[in-house]
Tab-separated table of C-alpha atoms and ligand atoms in Angstrom:
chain	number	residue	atom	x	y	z
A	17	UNK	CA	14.327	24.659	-78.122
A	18	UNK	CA	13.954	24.254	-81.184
A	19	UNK	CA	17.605	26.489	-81.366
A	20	UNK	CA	16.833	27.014	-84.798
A	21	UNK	CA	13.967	27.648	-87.118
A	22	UNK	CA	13.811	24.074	-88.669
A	23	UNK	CA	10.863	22.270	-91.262
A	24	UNK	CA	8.583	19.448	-89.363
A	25	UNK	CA	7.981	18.046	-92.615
A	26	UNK	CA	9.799	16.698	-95.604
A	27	UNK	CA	9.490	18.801	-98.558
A	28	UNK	CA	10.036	22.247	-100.391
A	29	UNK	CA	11.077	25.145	-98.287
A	30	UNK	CA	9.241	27.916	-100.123
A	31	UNK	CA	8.121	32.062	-100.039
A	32	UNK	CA	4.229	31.807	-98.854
A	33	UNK	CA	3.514	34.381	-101.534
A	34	UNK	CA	5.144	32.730	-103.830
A	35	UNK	CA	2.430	29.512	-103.566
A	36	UNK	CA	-0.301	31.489	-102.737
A	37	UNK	CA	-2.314	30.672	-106.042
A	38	UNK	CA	-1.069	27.004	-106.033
A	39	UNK	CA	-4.918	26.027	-104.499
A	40	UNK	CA	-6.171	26.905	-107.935
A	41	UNK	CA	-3.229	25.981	-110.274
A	42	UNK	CA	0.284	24.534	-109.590
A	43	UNK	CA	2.639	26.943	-109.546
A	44	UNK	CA	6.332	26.153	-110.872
A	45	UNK	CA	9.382	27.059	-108.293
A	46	UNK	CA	13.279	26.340	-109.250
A	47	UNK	CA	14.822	23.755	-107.328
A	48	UNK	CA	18.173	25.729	-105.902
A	49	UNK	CA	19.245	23.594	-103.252
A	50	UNK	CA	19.056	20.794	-101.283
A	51	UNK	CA	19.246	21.210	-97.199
A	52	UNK	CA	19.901	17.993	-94.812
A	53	UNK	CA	19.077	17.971	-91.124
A	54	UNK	CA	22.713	18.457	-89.159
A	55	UNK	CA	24.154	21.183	-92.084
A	56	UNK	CA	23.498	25.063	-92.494
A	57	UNK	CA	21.348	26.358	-95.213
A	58	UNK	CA	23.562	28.347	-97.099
A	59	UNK	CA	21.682	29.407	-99.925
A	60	UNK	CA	19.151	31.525	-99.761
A	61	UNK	CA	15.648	30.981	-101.078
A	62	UNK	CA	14.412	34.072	-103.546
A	63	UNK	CA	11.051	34.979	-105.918
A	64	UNK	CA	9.793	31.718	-107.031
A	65	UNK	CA	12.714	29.691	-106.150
A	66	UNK	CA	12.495	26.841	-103.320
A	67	UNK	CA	14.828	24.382	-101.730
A	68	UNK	CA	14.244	20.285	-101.036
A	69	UNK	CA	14.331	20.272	-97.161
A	70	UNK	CA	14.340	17.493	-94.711
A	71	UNK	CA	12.380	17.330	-91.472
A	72	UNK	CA	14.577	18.917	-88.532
A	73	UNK	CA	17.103	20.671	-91.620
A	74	UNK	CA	17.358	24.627	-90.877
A	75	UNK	CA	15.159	26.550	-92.710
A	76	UNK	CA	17.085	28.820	-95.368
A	77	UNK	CA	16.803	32.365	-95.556
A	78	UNK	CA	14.277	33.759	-97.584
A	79	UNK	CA	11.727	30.711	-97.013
A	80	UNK	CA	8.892	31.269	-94.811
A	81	UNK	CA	6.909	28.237	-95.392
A	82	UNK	CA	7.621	23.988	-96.115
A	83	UNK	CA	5.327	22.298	-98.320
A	84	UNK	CA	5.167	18.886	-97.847
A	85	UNK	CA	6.780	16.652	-100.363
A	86	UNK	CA	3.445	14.823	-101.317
A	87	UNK	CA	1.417	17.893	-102.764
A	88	UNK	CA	4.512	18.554	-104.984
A	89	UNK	CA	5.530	17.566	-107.717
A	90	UNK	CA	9.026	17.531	-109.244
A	91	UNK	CA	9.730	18.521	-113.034
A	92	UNK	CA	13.155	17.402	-114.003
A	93	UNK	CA	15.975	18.254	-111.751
A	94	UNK	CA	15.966	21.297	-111.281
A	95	UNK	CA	12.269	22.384	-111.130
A	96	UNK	CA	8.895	21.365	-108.918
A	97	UNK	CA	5.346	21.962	-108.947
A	98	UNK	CA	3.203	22.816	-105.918
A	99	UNK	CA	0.068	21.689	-105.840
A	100	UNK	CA	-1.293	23.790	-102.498
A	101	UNK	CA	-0.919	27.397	-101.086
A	102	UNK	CA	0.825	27.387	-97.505
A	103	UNK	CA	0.894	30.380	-94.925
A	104	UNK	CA	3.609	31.803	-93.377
A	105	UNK	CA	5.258	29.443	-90.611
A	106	UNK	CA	3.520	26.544	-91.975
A	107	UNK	CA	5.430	23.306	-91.170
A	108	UNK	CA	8.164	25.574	-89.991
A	109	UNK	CA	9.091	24.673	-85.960
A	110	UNK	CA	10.220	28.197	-84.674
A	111	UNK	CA	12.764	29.324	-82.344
A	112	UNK	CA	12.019	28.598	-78.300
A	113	UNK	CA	8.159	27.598	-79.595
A	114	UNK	CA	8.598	24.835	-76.863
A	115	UNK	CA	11.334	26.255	-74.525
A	116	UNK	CA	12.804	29.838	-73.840
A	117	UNK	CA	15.799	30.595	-71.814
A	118	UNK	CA	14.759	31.273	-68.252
A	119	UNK	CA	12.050	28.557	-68.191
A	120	UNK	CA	11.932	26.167	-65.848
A	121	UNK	CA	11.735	22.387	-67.380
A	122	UNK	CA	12.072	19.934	-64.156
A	123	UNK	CA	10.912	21.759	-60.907
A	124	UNK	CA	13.271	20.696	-58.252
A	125	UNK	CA	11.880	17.815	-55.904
A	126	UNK	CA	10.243	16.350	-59.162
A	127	UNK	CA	10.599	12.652	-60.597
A	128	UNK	CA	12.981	12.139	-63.001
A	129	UNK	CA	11.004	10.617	-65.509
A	130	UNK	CA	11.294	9.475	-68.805
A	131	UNK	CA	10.505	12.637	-70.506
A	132	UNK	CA	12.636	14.909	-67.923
A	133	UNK	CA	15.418	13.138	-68.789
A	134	UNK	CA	14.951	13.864	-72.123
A	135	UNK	CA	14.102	17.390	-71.430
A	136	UNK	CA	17.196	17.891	-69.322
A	137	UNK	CA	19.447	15.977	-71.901
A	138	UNK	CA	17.835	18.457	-74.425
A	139	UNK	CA	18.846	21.611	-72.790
A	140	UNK	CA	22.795	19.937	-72.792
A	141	UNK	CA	22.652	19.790	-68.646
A	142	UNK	CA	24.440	16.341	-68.536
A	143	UNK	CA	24.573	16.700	-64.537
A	144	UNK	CA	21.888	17.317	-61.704
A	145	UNK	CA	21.917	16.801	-58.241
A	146	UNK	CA	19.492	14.166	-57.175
A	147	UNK	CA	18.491	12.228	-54.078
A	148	UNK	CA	19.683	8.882	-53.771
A	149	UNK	CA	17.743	5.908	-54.279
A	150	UNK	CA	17.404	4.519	-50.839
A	151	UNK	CA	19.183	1.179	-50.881
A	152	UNK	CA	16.464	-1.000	-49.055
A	153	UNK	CA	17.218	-4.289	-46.612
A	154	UNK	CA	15.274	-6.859	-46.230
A	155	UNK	CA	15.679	-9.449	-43.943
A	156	UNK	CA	13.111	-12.978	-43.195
A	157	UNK	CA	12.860	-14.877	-39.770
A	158	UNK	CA	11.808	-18.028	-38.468
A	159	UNK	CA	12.908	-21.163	-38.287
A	160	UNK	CA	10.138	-22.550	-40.565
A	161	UNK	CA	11.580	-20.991	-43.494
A	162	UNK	CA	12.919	-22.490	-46.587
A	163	UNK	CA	14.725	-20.019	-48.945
A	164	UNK	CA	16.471	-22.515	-50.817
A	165	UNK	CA	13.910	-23.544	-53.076
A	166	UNK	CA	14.965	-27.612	-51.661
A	167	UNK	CA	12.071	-30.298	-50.102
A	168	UNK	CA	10.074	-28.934	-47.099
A	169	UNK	CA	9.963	-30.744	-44.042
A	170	UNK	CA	7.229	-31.003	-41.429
A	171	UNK	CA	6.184	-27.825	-40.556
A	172	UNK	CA	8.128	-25.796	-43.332
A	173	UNK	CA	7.062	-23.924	-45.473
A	174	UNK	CA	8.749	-21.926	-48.160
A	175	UNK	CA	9.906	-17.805	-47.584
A	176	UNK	CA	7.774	-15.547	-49.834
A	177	UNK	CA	8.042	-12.230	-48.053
A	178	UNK	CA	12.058	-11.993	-48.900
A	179	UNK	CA	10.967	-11.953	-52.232
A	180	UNK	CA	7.614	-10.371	-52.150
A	181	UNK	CA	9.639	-7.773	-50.123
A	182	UNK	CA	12.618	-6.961	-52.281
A	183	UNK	CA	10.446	-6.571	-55.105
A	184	UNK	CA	8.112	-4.408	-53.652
A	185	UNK	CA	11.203	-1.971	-52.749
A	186	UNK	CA	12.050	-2.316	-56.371
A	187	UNK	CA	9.030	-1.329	-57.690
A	188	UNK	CA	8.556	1.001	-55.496
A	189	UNK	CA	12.138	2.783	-57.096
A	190	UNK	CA	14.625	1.835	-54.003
A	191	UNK	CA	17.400	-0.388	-54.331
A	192	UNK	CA	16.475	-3.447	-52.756
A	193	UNK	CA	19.981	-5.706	-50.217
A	194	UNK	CA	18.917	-8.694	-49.806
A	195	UNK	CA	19.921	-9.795	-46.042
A	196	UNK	CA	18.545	-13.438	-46.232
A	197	UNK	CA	16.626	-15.722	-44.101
A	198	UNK	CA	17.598	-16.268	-40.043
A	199	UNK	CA	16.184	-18.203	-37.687
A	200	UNK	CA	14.790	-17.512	-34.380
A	201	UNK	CA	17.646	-16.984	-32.597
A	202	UNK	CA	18.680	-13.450	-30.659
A	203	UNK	CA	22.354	-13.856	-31.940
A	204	UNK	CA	21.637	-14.220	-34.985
A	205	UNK	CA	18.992	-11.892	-35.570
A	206	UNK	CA	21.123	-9.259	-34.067
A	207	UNK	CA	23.797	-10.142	-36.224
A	208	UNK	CA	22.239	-9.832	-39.030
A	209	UNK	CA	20.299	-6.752	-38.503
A	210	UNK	CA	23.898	-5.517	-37.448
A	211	UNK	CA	25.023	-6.009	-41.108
A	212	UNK	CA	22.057	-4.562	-42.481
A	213	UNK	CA	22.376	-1.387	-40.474
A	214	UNK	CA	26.064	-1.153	-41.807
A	215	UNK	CA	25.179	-1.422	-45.417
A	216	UNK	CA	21.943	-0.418	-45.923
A	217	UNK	CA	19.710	3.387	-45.436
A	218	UNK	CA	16.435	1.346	-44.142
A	219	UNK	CA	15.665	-2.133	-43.151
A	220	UNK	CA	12.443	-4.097	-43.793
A	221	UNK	CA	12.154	-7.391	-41.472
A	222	UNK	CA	9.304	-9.282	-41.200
A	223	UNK	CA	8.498	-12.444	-38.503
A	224	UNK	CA	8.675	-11.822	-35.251
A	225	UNK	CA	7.106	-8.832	-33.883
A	226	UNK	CA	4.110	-10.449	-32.534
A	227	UNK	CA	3.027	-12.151	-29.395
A	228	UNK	CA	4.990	-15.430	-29.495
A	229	UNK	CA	7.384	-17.232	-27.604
A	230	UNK	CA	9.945	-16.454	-30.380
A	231	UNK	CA	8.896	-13.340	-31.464
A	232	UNK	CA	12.321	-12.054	-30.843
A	233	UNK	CA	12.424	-9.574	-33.912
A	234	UNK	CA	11.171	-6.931	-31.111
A	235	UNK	CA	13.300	-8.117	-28.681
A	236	UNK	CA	16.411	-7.366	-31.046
A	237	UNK	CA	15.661	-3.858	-31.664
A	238	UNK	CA	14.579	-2.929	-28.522
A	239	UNK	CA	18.258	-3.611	-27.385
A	240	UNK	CA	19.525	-2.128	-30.672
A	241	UNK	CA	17.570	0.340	-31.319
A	242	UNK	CA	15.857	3.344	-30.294
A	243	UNK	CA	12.272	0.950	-31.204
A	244	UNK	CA	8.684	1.712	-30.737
A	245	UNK	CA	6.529	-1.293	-30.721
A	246	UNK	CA	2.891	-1.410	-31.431
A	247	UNK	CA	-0.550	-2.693	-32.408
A	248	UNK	CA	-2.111	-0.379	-35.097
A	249	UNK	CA	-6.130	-0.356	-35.244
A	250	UNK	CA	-5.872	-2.324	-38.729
A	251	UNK	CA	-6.461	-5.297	-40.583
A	252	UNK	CA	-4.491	-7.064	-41.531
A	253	UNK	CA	-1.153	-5.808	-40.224
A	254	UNK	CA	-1.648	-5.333	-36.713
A	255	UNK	CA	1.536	-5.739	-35.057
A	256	UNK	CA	4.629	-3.267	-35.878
A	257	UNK	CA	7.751	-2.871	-34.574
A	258	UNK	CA	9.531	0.488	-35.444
A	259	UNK	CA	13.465	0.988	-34.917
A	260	UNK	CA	15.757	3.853	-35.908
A	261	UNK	CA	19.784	2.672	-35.271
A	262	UNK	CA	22.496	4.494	-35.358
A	263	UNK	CA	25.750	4.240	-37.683
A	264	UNK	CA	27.568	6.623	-37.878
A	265	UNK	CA	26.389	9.855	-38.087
A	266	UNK	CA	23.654	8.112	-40.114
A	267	UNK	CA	20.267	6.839	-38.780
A	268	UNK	CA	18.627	4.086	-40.216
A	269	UNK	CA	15.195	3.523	-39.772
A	270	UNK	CA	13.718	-0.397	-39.250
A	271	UNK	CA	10.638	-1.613	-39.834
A	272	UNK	CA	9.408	-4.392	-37.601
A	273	UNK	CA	6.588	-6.004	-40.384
A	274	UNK	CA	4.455	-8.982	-39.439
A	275	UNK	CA	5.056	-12.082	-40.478
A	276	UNK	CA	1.837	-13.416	-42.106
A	277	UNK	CA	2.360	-12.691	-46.065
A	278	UNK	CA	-0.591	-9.906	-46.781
A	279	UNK	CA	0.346	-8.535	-43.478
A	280	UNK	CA	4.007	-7.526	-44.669
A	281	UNK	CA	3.131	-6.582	-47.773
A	282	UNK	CA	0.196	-4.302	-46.509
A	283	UNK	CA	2.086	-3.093	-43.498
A	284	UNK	CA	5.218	-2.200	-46.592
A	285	UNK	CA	2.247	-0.182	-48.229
A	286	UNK	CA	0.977	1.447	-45.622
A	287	UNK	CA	3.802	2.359	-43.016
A	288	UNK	CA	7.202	1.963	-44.553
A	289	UNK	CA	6.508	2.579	-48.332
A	290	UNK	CA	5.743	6.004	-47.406
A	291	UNK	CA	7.966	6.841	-44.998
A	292	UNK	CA	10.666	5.154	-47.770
A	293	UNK	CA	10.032	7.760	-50.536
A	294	UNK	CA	9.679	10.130	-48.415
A	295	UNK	CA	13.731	9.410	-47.652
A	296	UNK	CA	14.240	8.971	-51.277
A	297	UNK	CA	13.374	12.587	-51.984
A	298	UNK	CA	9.250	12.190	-53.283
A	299	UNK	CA	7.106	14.695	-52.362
A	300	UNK	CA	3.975	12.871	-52.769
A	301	UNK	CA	4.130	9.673	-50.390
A	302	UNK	CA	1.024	7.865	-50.714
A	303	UNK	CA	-1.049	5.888	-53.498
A	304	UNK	CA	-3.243	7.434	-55.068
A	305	UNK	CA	-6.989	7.292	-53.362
A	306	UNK	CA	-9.634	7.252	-55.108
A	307	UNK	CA	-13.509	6.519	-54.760
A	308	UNK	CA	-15.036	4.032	-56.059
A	309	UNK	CA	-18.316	1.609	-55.445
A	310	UNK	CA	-18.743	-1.706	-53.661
A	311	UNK	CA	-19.773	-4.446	-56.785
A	312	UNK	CA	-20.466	-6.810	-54.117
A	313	UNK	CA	-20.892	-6.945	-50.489
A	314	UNK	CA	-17.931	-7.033	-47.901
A	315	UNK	CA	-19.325	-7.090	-44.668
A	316	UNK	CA	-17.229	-6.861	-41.679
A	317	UNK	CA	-17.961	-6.588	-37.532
A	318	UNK	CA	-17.153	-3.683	-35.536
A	319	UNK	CA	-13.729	-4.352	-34.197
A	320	UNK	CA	-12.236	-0.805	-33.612
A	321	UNK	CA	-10.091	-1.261	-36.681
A	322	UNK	CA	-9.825	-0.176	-39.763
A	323	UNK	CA	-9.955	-2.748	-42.383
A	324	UNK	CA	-8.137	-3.350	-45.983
A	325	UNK	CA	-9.617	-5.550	-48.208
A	326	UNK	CA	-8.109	-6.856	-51.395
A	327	UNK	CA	-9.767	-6.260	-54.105
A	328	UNK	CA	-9.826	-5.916	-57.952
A	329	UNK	CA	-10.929	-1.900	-59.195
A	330	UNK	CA	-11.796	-2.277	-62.678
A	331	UNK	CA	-13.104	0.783	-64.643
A	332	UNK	CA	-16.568	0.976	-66.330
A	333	UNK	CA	-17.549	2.446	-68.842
A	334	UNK	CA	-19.410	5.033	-67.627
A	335	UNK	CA	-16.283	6.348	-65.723
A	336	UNK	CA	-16.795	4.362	-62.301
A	337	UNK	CA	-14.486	1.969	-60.483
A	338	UNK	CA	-16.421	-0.615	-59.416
A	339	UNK	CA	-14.807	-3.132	-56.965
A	340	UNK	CA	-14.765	-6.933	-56.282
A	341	UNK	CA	-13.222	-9.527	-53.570
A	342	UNK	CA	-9.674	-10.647	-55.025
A	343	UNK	CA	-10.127	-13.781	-52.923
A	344	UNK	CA	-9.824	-14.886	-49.250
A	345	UNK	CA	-9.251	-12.311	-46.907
A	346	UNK	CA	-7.008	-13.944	-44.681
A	347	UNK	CA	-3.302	-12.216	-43.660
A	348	UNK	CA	-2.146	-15.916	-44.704
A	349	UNK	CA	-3.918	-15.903	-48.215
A	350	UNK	CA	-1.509	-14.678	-50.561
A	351	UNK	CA	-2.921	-15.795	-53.570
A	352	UNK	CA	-5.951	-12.868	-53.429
A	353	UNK	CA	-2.889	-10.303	-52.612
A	354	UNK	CA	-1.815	-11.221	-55.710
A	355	UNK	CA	-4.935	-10.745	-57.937
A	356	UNK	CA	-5.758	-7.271	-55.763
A	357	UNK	CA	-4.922	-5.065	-57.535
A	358	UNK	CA	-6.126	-2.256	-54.742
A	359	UNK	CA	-6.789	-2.169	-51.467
A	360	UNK	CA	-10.429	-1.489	-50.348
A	361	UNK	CA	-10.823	0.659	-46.992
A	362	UNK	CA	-13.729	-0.269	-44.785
A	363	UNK	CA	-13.693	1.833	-42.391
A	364	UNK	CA	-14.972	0.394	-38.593
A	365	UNK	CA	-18.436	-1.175	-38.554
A	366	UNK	CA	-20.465	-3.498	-40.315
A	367	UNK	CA	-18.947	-3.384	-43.849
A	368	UNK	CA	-20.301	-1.959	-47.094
A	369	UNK	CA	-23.435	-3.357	-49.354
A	370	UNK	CA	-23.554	-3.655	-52.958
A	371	UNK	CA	-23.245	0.210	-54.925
A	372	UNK	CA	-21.907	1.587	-51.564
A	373	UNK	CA	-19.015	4.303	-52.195
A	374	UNK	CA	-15.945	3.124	-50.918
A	375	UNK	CA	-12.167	4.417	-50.614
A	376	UNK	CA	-9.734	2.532	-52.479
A	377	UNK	CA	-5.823	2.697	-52.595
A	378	UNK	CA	-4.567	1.872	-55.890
A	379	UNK	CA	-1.566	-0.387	-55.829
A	380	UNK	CA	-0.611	-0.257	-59.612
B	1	AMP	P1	5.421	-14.472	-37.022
B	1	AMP	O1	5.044	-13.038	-37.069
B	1	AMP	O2	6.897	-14.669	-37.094
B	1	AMP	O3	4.783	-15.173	-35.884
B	1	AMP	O4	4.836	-15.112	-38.346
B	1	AMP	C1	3.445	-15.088	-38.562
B	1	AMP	C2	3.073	-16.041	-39.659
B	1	AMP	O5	3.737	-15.644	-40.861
B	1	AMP	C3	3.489	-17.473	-39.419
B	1	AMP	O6	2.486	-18.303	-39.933
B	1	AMP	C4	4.762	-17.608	-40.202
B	1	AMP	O7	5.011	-18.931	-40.601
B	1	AMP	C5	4.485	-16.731	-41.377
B	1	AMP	N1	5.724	-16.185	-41.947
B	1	AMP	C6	6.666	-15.524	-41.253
B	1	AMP	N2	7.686	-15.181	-42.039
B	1	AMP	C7	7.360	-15.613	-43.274
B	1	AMP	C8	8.022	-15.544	-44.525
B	1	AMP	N3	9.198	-14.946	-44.656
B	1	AMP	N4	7.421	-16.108	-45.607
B	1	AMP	C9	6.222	-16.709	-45.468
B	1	AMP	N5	5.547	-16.785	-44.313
B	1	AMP	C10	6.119	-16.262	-43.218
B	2	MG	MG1	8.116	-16.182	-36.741
């Protein structure tokens, strides 16, 4: 690419030499033809002749050089003026100037982005072998969920990790199955990670992995499942459940997320979004990590855990991110999850003091 020598510019294909006084006086070229991006140039350009090209039209034989339309001026129909000397190549896009054959344009393992699909689409390869996008389950549980958007009763309240969930697989390029809401019931739960297992590469399931009477999320997949389930040395997020079920010769990985709101979502960041691209064919897993400095003070006690705060990372102008409290740092305050947007990590001990360095883990 380009497969042809073609003009970047619209104008007069020319002979350099030809124009090469043109800086002091304009020098007067016949017009012999007219060449059209998509059709051959036939004719070809000779001593003090030039053609009207358009940009991406082959360049004719002869010409060496485009001068752009507005330093020219036309005399009649069959004659222009040019008003400035151009060298040799000038506005001309040459053969394989951006890619040769042999060169590799989308290593394999890469994204396909925007501009690789172009690039492949370019090149004419209309086909490429690709991982599959994960297709993503995600299931809610309790028996204080409403999903149906209806009044709540005492002691309701409304399901925002389904949602929080499946767009978070979304966005995080998986296709998200929703598996809707169940209540605390073994049967059920069962049942419905059953279907999830059958249609889906990974489940997300959040409730129920905790130390409650009805925590029965854990309970499920320890029967199901070949489960692991823990307490990680974080906050929030603490509790995880980890399953991997069989179907098939397939195995489908489940992850056991907390309940409380900020806990799913930062337990989805943290353990499963990784481990999720990872399936989907990435080869770089985690957010991005950066440094940046403490605007304010979050303090903290020692509590053998590492903490994640949520926080807003804006960019100074002198190049820093500086970092602020998004809101309450609760595992049940969703609202300052959803002005973060990064995650501060404050590492065990008493917390960080204003203009402190600290890590953060960009979430956008
Ligand atoms: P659990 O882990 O099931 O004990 O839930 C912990 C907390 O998270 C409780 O306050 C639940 O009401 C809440 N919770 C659990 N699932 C959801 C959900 N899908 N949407 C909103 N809150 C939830
Ligand atoms: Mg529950």
């Amino acid at each position: 690419m380009p497969p042809f020598a073609n003009t970047a510019m619209d104008g007069y294909a020319v002979r350099s030499e030809d124009v090469a006084s043109a800086n002091d006086a304009p020098v007067r070229l016949r017009v012999i033809d007219t060449v059209l991006a998509g059709a051959p140039a036939s004719k070809p350009v000779g001593v003090s002749e030039a053609a009207r090209i358009m940009t991406g039209a082959p360049m004719p034989p002869g010409a060496d050089a485009v001068v752009m339309v507005e330093r020219t001026e036309r005399v009649g129909d069959d004659h222009v003026d040019v008003m400035v000397a151009v060298d040799p190549g000038q506005h001309v896009r040459g053969v394989g100037e951006d890619i040769e054959p042999g060169d590799v344009v989308v290593e394999a393992g890469s994204v396909l982005t925007p501009p690789r699909v172009g690039v492949l689409a370019e090149i004419g390869l209309r086909v490429v072998a690709a991982y599959p996008r994960p297709r993503v389950g995600v299931l809610s549980t309790g028996d204080e969920l409403v999903a149906d958007g209806g009044p709540l009763g005492p002691g309701q309240i409304r399901d925002s990790n389904r949602p929080a969930l499946l767009a978070a697989v979304r966005a995080s390029g998986f296709d998200p199955v929703d598996l809707g809401v169940v209540r605390d019931d073994r049967q059920a739960i069962a049942d419905a990670i059953g279907r999830g297992v059958e249609d889906c590469d990974a489940l997300l399931t959040s409730g129920g992995v905790s130390m409650g009477d009805v925590d029965l999320v854990k309970v499920v997949l320890g029967e199901l499942a070949d489960m692991r389930w823990m307490q990680i040395a974080i906050r929030p997020a603490k509790p995880f459940a980890f399953g991997v079920a069989e179907r098939d010769s397939a195995r489908v990985p489940i992850f056991g997320l907390p309940g409380n709101p900020v806990s799913s979502l930062v337990s989805f960041e943290l353990l499963a979004r990784p481990a999720l691209r990872r399936m989907a064919g990435f080869s770089v897993f985690d957010r991005v990590r950066m440094r940046a400095v403490a605007a304010e003070p979050f303090t903290r006690r020692p509590d053998g855990k590492t903490h994640f705060a949520r926080v807003r990372a804006e960019l100074g102008d002198d190049g820093v991110y500086r970092v602020r409290s998004a809101g309450g740092q609760g595992s049940h305050q969703l609202s300052a999850m959803a002005a973060a947007n990064a995650l501060a990590v404050l590492p065990d001990g008493d917390g960080v003091g204003p203009g402190d360095r600290v890590d953060v883990l960009l979430l956008d």
